[in-house]
Coordinates of C-alpha atoms in Angstrom, one line a residue:
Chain Y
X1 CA -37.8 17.5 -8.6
X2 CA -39.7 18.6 -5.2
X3 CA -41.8 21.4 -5.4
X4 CA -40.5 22.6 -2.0
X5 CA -37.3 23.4 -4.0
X6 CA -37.3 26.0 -6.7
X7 CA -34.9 24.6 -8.8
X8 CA -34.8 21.9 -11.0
X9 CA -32.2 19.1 -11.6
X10 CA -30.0 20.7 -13.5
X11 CA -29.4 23.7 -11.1
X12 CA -29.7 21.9 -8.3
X13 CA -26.6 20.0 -9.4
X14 CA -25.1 22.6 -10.4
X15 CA -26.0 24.3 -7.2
X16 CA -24.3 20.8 -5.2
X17 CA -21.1 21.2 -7.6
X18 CA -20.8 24.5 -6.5
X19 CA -21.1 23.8 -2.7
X20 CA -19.2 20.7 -2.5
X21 CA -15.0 20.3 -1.8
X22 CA -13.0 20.2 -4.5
X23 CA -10.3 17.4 -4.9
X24 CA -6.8 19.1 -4.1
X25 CA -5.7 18.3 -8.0
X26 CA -2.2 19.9 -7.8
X27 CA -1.4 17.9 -4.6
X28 CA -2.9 14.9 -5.9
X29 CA -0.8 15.3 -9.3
X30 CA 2.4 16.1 -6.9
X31 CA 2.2 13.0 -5.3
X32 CA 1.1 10.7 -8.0
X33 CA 4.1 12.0 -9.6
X34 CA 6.4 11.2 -6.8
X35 CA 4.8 8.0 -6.0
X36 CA 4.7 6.9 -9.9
X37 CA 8.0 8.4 -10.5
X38 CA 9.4 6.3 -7.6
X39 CA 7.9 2.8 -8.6
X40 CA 9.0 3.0 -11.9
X41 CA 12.5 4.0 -10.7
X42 CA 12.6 0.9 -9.0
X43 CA 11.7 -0.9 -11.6
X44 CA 14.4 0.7 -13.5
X45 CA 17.1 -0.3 -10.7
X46 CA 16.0 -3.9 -11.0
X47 CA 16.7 -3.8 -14.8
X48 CA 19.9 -2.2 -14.7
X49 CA 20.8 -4.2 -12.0
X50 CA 20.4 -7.6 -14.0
X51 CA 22.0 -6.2 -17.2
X52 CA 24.7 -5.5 -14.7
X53 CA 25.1 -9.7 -14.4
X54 CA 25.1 -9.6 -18.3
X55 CA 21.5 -10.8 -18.4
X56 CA 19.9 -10.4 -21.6
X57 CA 17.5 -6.7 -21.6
X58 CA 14.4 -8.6 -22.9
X59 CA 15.2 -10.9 -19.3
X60 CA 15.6 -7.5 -17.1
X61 CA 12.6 -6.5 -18.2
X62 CA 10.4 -9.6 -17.3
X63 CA 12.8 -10.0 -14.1
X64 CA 11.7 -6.3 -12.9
X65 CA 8.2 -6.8 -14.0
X66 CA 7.8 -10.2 -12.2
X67 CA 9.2 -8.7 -8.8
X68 CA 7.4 -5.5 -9.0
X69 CA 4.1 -7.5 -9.3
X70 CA 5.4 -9.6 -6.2
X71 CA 6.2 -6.2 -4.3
X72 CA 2.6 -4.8 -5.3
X73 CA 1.0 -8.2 -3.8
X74 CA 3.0 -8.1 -1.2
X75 CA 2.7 -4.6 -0.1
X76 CA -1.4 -5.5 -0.4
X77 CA -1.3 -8.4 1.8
X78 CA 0.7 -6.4 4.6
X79 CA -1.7 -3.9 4.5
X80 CA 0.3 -0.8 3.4
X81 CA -0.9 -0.9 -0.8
X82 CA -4.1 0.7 0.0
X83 CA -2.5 3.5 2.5
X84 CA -0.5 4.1 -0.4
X85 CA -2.6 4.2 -2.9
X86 CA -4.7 6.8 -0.6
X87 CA -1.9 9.5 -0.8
X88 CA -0.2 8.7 -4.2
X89 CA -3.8 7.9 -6.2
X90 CA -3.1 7.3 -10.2
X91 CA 0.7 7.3 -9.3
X92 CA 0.3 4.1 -7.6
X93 CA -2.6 2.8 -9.7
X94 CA -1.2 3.0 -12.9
X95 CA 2.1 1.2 -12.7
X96 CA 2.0 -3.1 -12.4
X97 CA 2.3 -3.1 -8.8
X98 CA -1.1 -1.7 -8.8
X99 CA -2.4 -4.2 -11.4
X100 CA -1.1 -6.6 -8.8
X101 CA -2.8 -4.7 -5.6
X102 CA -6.1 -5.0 -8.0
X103 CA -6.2 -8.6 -7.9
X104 CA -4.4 -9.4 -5.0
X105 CA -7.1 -7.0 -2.7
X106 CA -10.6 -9.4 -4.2
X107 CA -8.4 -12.1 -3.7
X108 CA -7.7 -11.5 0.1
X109 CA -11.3 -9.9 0.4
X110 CA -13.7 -12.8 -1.3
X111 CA -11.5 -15.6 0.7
X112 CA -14.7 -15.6 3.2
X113 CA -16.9 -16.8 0.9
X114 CA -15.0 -19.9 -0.8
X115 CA -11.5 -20.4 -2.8
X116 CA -13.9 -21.3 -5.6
X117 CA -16.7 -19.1 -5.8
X118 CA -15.9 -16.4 -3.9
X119 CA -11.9 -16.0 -4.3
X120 CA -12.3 -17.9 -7.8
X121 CA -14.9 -16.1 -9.3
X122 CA -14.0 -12.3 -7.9
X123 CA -10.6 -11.9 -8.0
X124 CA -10.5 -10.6 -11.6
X125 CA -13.3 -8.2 -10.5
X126 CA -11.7 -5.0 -10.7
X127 CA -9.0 -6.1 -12.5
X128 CA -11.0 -7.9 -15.2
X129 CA -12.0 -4.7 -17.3
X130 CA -8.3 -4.4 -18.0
X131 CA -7.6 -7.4 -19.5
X132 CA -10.7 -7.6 -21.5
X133 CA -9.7 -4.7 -22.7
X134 CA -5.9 -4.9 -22.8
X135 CA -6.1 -8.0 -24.8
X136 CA -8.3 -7.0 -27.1
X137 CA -6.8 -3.9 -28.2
X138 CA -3.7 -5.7 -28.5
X139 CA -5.4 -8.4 -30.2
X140 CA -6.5 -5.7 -32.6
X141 CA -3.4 -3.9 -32.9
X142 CA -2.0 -7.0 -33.6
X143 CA -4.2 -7.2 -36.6
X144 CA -3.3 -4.2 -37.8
X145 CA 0.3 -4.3 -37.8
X146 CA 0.2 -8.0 -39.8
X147 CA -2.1 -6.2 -42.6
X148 CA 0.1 -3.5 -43.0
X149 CA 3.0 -6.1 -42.7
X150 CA 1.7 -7.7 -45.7
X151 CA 1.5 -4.5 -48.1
X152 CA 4.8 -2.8 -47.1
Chain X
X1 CA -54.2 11.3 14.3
X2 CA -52.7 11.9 10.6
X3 CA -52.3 15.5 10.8
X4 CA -52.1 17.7 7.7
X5 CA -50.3 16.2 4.4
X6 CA -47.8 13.5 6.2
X7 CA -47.4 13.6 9.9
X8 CA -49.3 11.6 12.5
X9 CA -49.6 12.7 16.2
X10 CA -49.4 10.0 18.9
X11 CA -52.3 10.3 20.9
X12 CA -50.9 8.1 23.8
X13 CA -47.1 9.6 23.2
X14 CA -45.2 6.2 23.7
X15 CA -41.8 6.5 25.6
X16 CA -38.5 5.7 24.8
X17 CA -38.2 4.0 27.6
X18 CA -34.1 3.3 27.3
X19 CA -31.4 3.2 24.2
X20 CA -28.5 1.3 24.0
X21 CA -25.3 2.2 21.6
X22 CA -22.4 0.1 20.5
X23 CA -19.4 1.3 18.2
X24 CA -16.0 -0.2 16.5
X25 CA -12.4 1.4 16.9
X26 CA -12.6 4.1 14.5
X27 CA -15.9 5.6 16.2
X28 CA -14.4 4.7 19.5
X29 CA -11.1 6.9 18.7
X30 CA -13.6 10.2 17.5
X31 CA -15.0 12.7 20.1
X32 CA -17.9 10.6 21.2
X33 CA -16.3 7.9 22.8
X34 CA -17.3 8.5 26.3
X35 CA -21.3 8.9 25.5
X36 CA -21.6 5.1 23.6
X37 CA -22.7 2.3 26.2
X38 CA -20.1 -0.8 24.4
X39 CA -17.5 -0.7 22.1
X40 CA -15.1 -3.1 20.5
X41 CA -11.7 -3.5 19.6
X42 CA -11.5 -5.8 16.4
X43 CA -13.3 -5.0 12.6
X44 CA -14.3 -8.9 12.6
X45 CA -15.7 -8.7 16.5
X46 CA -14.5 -12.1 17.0
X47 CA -15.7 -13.5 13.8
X48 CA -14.8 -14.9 10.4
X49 CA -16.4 -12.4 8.5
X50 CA -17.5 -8.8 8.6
X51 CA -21.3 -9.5 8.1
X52 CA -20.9 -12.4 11.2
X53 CA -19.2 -9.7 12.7
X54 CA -22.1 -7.3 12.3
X55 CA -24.7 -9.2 13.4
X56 CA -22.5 -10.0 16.6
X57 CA -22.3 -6.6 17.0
X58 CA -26.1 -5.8 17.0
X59 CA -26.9 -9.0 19.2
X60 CA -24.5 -7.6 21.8
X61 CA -26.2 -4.4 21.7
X62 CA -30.2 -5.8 21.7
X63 CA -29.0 -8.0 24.3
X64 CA -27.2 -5.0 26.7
X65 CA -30.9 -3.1 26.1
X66 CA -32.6 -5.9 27.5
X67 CA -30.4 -7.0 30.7
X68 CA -29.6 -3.2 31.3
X69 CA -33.6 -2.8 31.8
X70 CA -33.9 -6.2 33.4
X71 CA -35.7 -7.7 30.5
X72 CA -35.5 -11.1 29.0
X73 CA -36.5 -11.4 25.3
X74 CA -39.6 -12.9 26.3
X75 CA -40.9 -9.7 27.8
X76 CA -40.1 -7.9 23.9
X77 CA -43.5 -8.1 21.5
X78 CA -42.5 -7.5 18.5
X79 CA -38.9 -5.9 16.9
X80 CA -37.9 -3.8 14.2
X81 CA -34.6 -3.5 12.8
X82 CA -32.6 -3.5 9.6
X83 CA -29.0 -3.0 8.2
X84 CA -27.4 -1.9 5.2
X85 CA -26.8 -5.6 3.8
X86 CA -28.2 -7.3 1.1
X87 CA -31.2 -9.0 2.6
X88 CA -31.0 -7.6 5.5
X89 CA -28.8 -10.3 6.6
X90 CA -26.8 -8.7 9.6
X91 CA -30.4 -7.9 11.6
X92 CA -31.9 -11.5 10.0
X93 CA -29.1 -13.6 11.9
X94 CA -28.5 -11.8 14.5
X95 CA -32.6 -12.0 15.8
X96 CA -32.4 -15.2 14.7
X97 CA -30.8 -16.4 18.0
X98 CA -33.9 -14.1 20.1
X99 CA -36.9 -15.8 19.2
X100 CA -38.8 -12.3 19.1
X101 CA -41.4 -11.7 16.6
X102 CA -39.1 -9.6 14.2
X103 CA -39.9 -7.0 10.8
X104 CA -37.1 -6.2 8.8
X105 CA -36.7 -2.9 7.3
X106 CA -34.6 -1.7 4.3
X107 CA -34.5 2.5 4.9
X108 CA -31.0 2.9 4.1
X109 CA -29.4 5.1 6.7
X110 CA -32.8 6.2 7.4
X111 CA -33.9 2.9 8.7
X112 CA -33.2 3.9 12.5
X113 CA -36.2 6.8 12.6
X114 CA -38.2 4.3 10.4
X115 CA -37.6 1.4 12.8
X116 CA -38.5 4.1 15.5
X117 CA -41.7 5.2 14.2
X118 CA -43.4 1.8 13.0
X119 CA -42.7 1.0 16.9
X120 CA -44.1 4.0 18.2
X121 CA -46.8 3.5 16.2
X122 CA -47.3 -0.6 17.4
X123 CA -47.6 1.0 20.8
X124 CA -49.5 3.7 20.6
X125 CA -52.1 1.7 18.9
X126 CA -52.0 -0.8 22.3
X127 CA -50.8 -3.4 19.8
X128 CA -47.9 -4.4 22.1
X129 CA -46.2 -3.0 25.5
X130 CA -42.6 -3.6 24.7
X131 CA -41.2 -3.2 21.2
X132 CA -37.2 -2.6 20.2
X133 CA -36.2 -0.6 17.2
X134 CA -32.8 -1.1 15.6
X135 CA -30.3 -0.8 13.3
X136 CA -26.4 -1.3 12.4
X137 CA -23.9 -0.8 10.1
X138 CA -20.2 -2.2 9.6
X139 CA -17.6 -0.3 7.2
X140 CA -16.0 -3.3 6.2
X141 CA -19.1 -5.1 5.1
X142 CA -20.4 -1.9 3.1
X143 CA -17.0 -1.0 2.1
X144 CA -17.2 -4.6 -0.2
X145 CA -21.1 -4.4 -1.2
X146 CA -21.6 -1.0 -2.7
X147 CA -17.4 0.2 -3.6
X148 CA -13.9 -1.5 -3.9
X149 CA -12.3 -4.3 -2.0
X150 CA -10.6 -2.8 1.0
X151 CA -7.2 -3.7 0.4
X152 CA -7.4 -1.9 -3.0
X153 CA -5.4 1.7 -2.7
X154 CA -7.7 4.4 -4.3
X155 CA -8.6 7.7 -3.2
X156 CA -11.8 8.8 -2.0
X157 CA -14.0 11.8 -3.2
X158 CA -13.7 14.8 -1.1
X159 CA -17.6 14.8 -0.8
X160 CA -17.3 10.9 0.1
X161 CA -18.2 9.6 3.6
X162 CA -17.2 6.7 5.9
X163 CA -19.7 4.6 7.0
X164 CA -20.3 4.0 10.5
X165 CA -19.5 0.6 12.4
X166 CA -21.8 1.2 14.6
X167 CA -25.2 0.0 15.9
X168 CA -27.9 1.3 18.0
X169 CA -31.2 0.5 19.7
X170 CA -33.9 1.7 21.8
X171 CA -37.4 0.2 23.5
X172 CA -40.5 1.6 23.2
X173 CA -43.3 1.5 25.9
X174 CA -46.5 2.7 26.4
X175 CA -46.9 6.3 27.6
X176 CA -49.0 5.2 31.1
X177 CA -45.4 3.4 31.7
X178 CA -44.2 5.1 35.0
X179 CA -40.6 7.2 34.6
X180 CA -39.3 10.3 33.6
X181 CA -38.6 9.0 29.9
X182 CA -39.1 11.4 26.9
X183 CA -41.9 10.9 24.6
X184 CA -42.6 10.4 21.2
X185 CA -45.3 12.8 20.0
X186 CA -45.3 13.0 16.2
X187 CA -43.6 11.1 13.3
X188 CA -43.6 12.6 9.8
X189 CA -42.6 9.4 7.4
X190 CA -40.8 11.1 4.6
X191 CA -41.3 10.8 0.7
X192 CA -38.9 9.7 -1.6
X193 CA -37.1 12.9 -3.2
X194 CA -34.4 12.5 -5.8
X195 CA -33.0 15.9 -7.3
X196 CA -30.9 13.8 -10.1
X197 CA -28.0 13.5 -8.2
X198 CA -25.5 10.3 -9.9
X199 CA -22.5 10.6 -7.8
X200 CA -22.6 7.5 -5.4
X201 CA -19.6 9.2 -3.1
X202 CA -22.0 12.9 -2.8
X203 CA -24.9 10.9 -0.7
X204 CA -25.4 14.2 1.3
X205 CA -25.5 16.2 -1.5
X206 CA -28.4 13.3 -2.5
X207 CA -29.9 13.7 0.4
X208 CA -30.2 17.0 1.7
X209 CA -33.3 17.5 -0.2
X210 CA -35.4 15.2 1.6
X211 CA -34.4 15.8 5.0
X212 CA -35.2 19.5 3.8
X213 CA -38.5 18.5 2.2
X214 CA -39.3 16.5 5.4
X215 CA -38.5 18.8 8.0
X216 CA -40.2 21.8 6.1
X217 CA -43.6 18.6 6.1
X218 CA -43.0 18.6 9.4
X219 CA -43.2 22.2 10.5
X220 CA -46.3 22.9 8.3
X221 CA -48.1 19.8 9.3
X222 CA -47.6 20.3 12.9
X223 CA -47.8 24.6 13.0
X224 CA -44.3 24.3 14.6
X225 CA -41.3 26.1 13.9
X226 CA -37.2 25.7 14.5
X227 CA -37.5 27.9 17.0
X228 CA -39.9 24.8 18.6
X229 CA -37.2 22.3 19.3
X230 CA -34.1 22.4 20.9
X231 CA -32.3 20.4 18.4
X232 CA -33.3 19.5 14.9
X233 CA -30.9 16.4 14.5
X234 CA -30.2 14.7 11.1
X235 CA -28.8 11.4 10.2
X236 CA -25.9 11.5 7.7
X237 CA -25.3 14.0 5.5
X238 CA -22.0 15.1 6.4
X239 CA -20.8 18.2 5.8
X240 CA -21.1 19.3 2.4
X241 CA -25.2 17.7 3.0
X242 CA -25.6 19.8 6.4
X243 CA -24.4 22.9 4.8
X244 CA -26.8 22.6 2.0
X245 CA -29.5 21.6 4.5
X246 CA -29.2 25.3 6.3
X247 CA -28.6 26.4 2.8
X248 CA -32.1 25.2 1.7
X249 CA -33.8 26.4 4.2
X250 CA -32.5 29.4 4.5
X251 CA -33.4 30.2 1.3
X252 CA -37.0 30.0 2.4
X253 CA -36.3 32.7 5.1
X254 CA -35.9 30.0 7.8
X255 CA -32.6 29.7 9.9
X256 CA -32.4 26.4 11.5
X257 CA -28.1 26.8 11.8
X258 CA -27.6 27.4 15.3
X259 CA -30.6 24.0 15.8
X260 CA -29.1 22.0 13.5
X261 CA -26.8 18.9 14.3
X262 CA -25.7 16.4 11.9
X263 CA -24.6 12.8 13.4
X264 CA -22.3 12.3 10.7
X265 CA -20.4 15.6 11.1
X266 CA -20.2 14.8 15.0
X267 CA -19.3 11.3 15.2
X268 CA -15.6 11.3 14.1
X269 CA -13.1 14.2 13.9
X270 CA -13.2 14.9 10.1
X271 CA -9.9 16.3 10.3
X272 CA -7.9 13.7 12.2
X273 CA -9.8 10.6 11.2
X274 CA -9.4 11.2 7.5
X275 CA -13.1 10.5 7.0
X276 CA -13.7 13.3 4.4
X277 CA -17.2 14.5 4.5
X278 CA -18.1 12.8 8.1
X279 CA -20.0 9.4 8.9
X280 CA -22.6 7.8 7.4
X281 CA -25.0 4.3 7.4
X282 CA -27.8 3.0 9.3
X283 CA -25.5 3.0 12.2
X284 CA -24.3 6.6 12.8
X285 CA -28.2 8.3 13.9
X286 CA -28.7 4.6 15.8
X287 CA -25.7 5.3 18.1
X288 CA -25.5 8.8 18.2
X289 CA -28.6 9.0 19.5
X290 CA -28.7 6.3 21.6
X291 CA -25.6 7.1 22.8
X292 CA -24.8 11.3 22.8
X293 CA -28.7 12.6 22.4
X294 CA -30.6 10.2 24.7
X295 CA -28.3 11.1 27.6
X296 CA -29.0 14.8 27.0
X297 CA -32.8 14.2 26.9
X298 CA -32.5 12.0 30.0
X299 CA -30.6 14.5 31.8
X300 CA -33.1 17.4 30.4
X301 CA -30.4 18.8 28.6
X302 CA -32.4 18.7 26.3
X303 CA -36.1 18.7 25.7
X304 CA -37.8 18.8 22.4
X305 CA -35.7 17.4 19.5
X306 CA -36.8 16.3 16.3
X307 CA -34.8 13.3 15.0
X308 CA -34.6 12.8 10.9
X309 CA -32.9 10.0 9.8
X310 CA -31.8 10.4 6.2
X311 CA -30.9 7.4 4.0
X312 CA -30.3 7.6 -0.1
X313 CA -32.0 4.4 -2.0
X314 CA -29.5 3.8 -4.5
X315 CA -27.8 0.3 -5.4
X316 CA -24.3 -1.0 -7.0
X317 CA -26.7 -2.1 -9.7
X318 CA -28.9 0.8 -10.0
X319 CA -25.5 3.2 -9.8
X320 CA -24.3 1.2 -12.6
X321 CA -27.2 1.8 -14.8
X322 CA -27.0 5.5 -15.2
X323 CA -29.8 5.7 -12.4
X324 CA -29.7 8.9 -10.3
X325 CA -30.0 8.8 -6.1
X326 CA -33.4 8.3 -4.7
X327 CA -33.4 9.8 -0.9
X328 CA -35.4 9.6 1.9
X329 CA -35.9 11.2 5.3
X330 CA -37.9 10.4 8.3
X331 CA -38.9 12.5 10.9
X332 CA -39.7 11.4 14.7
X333 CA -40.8 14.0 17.3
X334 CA -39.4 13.3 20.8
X335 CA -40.2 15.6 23.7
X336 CA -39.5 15.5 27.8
X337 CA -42.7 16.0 29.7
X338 CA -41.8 19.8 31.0

């Protein structure tokens, strides 16, 4: 509140919300699309293309998933994850290669202050939350599906 | 002289006797260039880290002040500077090395008119001859304190600004010093406002309430209106801040648009630059002024500005806990003897 202004919090965020730039959604969606689209596709490839040398599908899977992670790290180090992830947003986010840029980026960024306490103890700092959470819910579900295992 | 509810008029008027501006690449590439005295080339400036790099970056700049005015640190009473760093650390190590007597200032991005004023008001009181006010930023090193890692690809807010690597400085003298410099005549020190604003990526939006509740001080304090200065010059606020600074005030029957300058909406081009809402941090008033305004005044260009350098108060930590924006503006009067 300021009593130069005559409004009070509430309409003078409103006010802001009103006044400020909106995000360009349907571009952003377009692209995250493409982007997302894209990744997976090339994940896909790398599949298909091991099942092709009559590698098991359980194998093509972890195959793609281990290079896609390596691509995502890599793409980080060179400097050309984050430009990416400034056009593409969610679409580059969401898939493992950003799970990869999420660790990797700490990882290159709290170097300067140690391997062990800075690169150590930060690397999981945005990444973190996700595993937390990603292993406990699975963790959970786990639960879940070995109760109702036991009645059916 | 405190004159009506905040302002103080300088009875001696202490001069800015000279300023001295340094800037990285990016603010080297926007439509400044030409005005800022140094600039370098690499993020790091030679350095293993951005904060080394930072406080490099200020030395170089304190020390250009002093050799371009043909002063040694000795001559320099007392200094006042600050940064946007935990601690303070970029102005600590970098004065370190100048064995000055030094008071270090957290304003946010307001710390450059804060810096300017408490050394004003050392002079004008005859408590020292020479004193330098100062201030810097660095992307990099504020990019990793208050948001993400800058490797990490994510998109920033439309209303989101980029923060200056940048520093500036400027020496103040007493008023009986000979030279055409311009003066420092009143300083309004702002009050905190914070209009419940959350959104750490809308600082103008934050902010534009108390450069508007400071400016508005100002005027009835001092009996002056817009129509006073030349150019009423705020820090940071960026675009979507600036226009809700005219906004404000225009809603109290005042036009201050064709006065008004914003530092952050002048320092890079938006467009081009990709910098969304403009510049920002302690840097972007300390080297815009120092750099594109002080020439104009020196040149009488310009005469009467009024200088309000915003900064918003928030934390990582306090962001985290739900807490809304704190802002703060100050104001600094500086005039050419006409």
């Amino acid at each position: 509140m300021n009593e130069n202004i005559a409004m009070n919090d509430e309409e003078y965020s409103d006010y802001v919300e009103q006044k400020a730039k909106k995000s360009p959604i349907a571009k952003n969606i377009f692209w995250a699309f493409l982007v997302g689209g894209l990744i997976c596709m090339i994940g896909q490839l790398i599949a298909d293309i091991c099942m092709f040398f009559s590698i098991s599908k359980e194998d093509s899977s972890t195959i793609s998933t281990i290079i896609l992670i390596f691509l995502g790290a890599f793409l980080t180090a060179i400097n050309v994850y984050s430009r990416l992830g400034k056009v593409a947003g969610a679409g580059s986010t969401v898939p493992i290669t950003g799970f990869s840029n999420s660790i990797v980026a700490p990882a290159i960024e709290f170097k300067m202050e140690g391997y062990i306490l800075g690169l150590g103890s930060n690397m999981f700092k945005v990444a973190g939350p996700v595993l937390v959470y990603g292993i406990t819910s699975s963790v959970i579900i786990g639960f879940i599906y070995w109760l109702i295992k036991l009645f059916m | 002289m405190k004159v009506g509810k905040q302002t103080i008029r300088l009875e001696n008027t202490p001069k800015i006797l000279d300023t001295c501006s340094i800037v990285g690449p990016k603010e080297f590439a926007g439509p400044l260039s030409s005005y800022f005295d140094l600039h370098v080339d690499d993020v790091f400036v030679g350095e293993k880290s951005f904060e080394k790099g930072e406080s490099h970056m200020l030395n170089s700049c304190i020390n250009h002040l002093l050799s371009k005015n043909g002063f040694s640190t000795q001559d320099i009473d007392y200094i006042f500077a600050g940064d946007l760093l935990n601690q303070c650390i970029s102005s600590g190590y970098c004065i370190r090395d100048f064995n000055i007597p030094f008071f270090g200032l957290y304003g946010a991005c307001s710390t450059f008119c804060e810096s300017l004023t408490l050394a004003s008001l050392l002079v004008d009181g005859g408590f020292a001859k020479k004193v330098v006010a100062a201030t810097s930023s660095h992307f990099c090193s504020a990019e990793r304190q208050f948001r993400m890692p800058l490797e990490h690809g994510n998109q920033m807010s439309p209303t989101g600004q980029c923060t200056v690597t940048a520093s500036g400085c400027a020496v103040v003298v007493p008023g009986t010093v000979k030279g055409n410099s311009p003066k420092v005549t009143y300083v309004t020190p702002g009050k905190i406002v914070d209009m419940g604003i959350k959104d750490m990526t809308n600082m103008g939006g934050a902010m534009a309430p108390a450069a508007f509740d400071t400016i508005l001080t100002h005027f009835k304090d001092t009996g002056r209106n817009p129509n006073y200065y030349d150019k009423i010059i705020t820090g940071d606020l960026g675009l979507l801040g600036a226009d809700i600074l005219v906004d404000l005030f225009s809603k109290q029957g005042i036009d201050i648009s064709s006065k008004h300058e914003d530092c952050g909406c002048i320092i890079y081009d938006n467009e081009a630059q990709d910098t969304h809402s403009g510049g920002s941090g302690c840097g972007c008033i300390a080297s815009v002024f120092s750099g594109y305004f002080f020439e104009q005044l020196k040149t009488k260009k310009l005469n009467k500005v009024l200088l309000v350098a915003t900064g918003a108060l928030m934390s990582p930590v306090s962001s985290m806990q739900g807490e809304s924006i704190p802002s703060i503006a100050h104001a600094v009067a500086i005039e050419n003897e006409v």
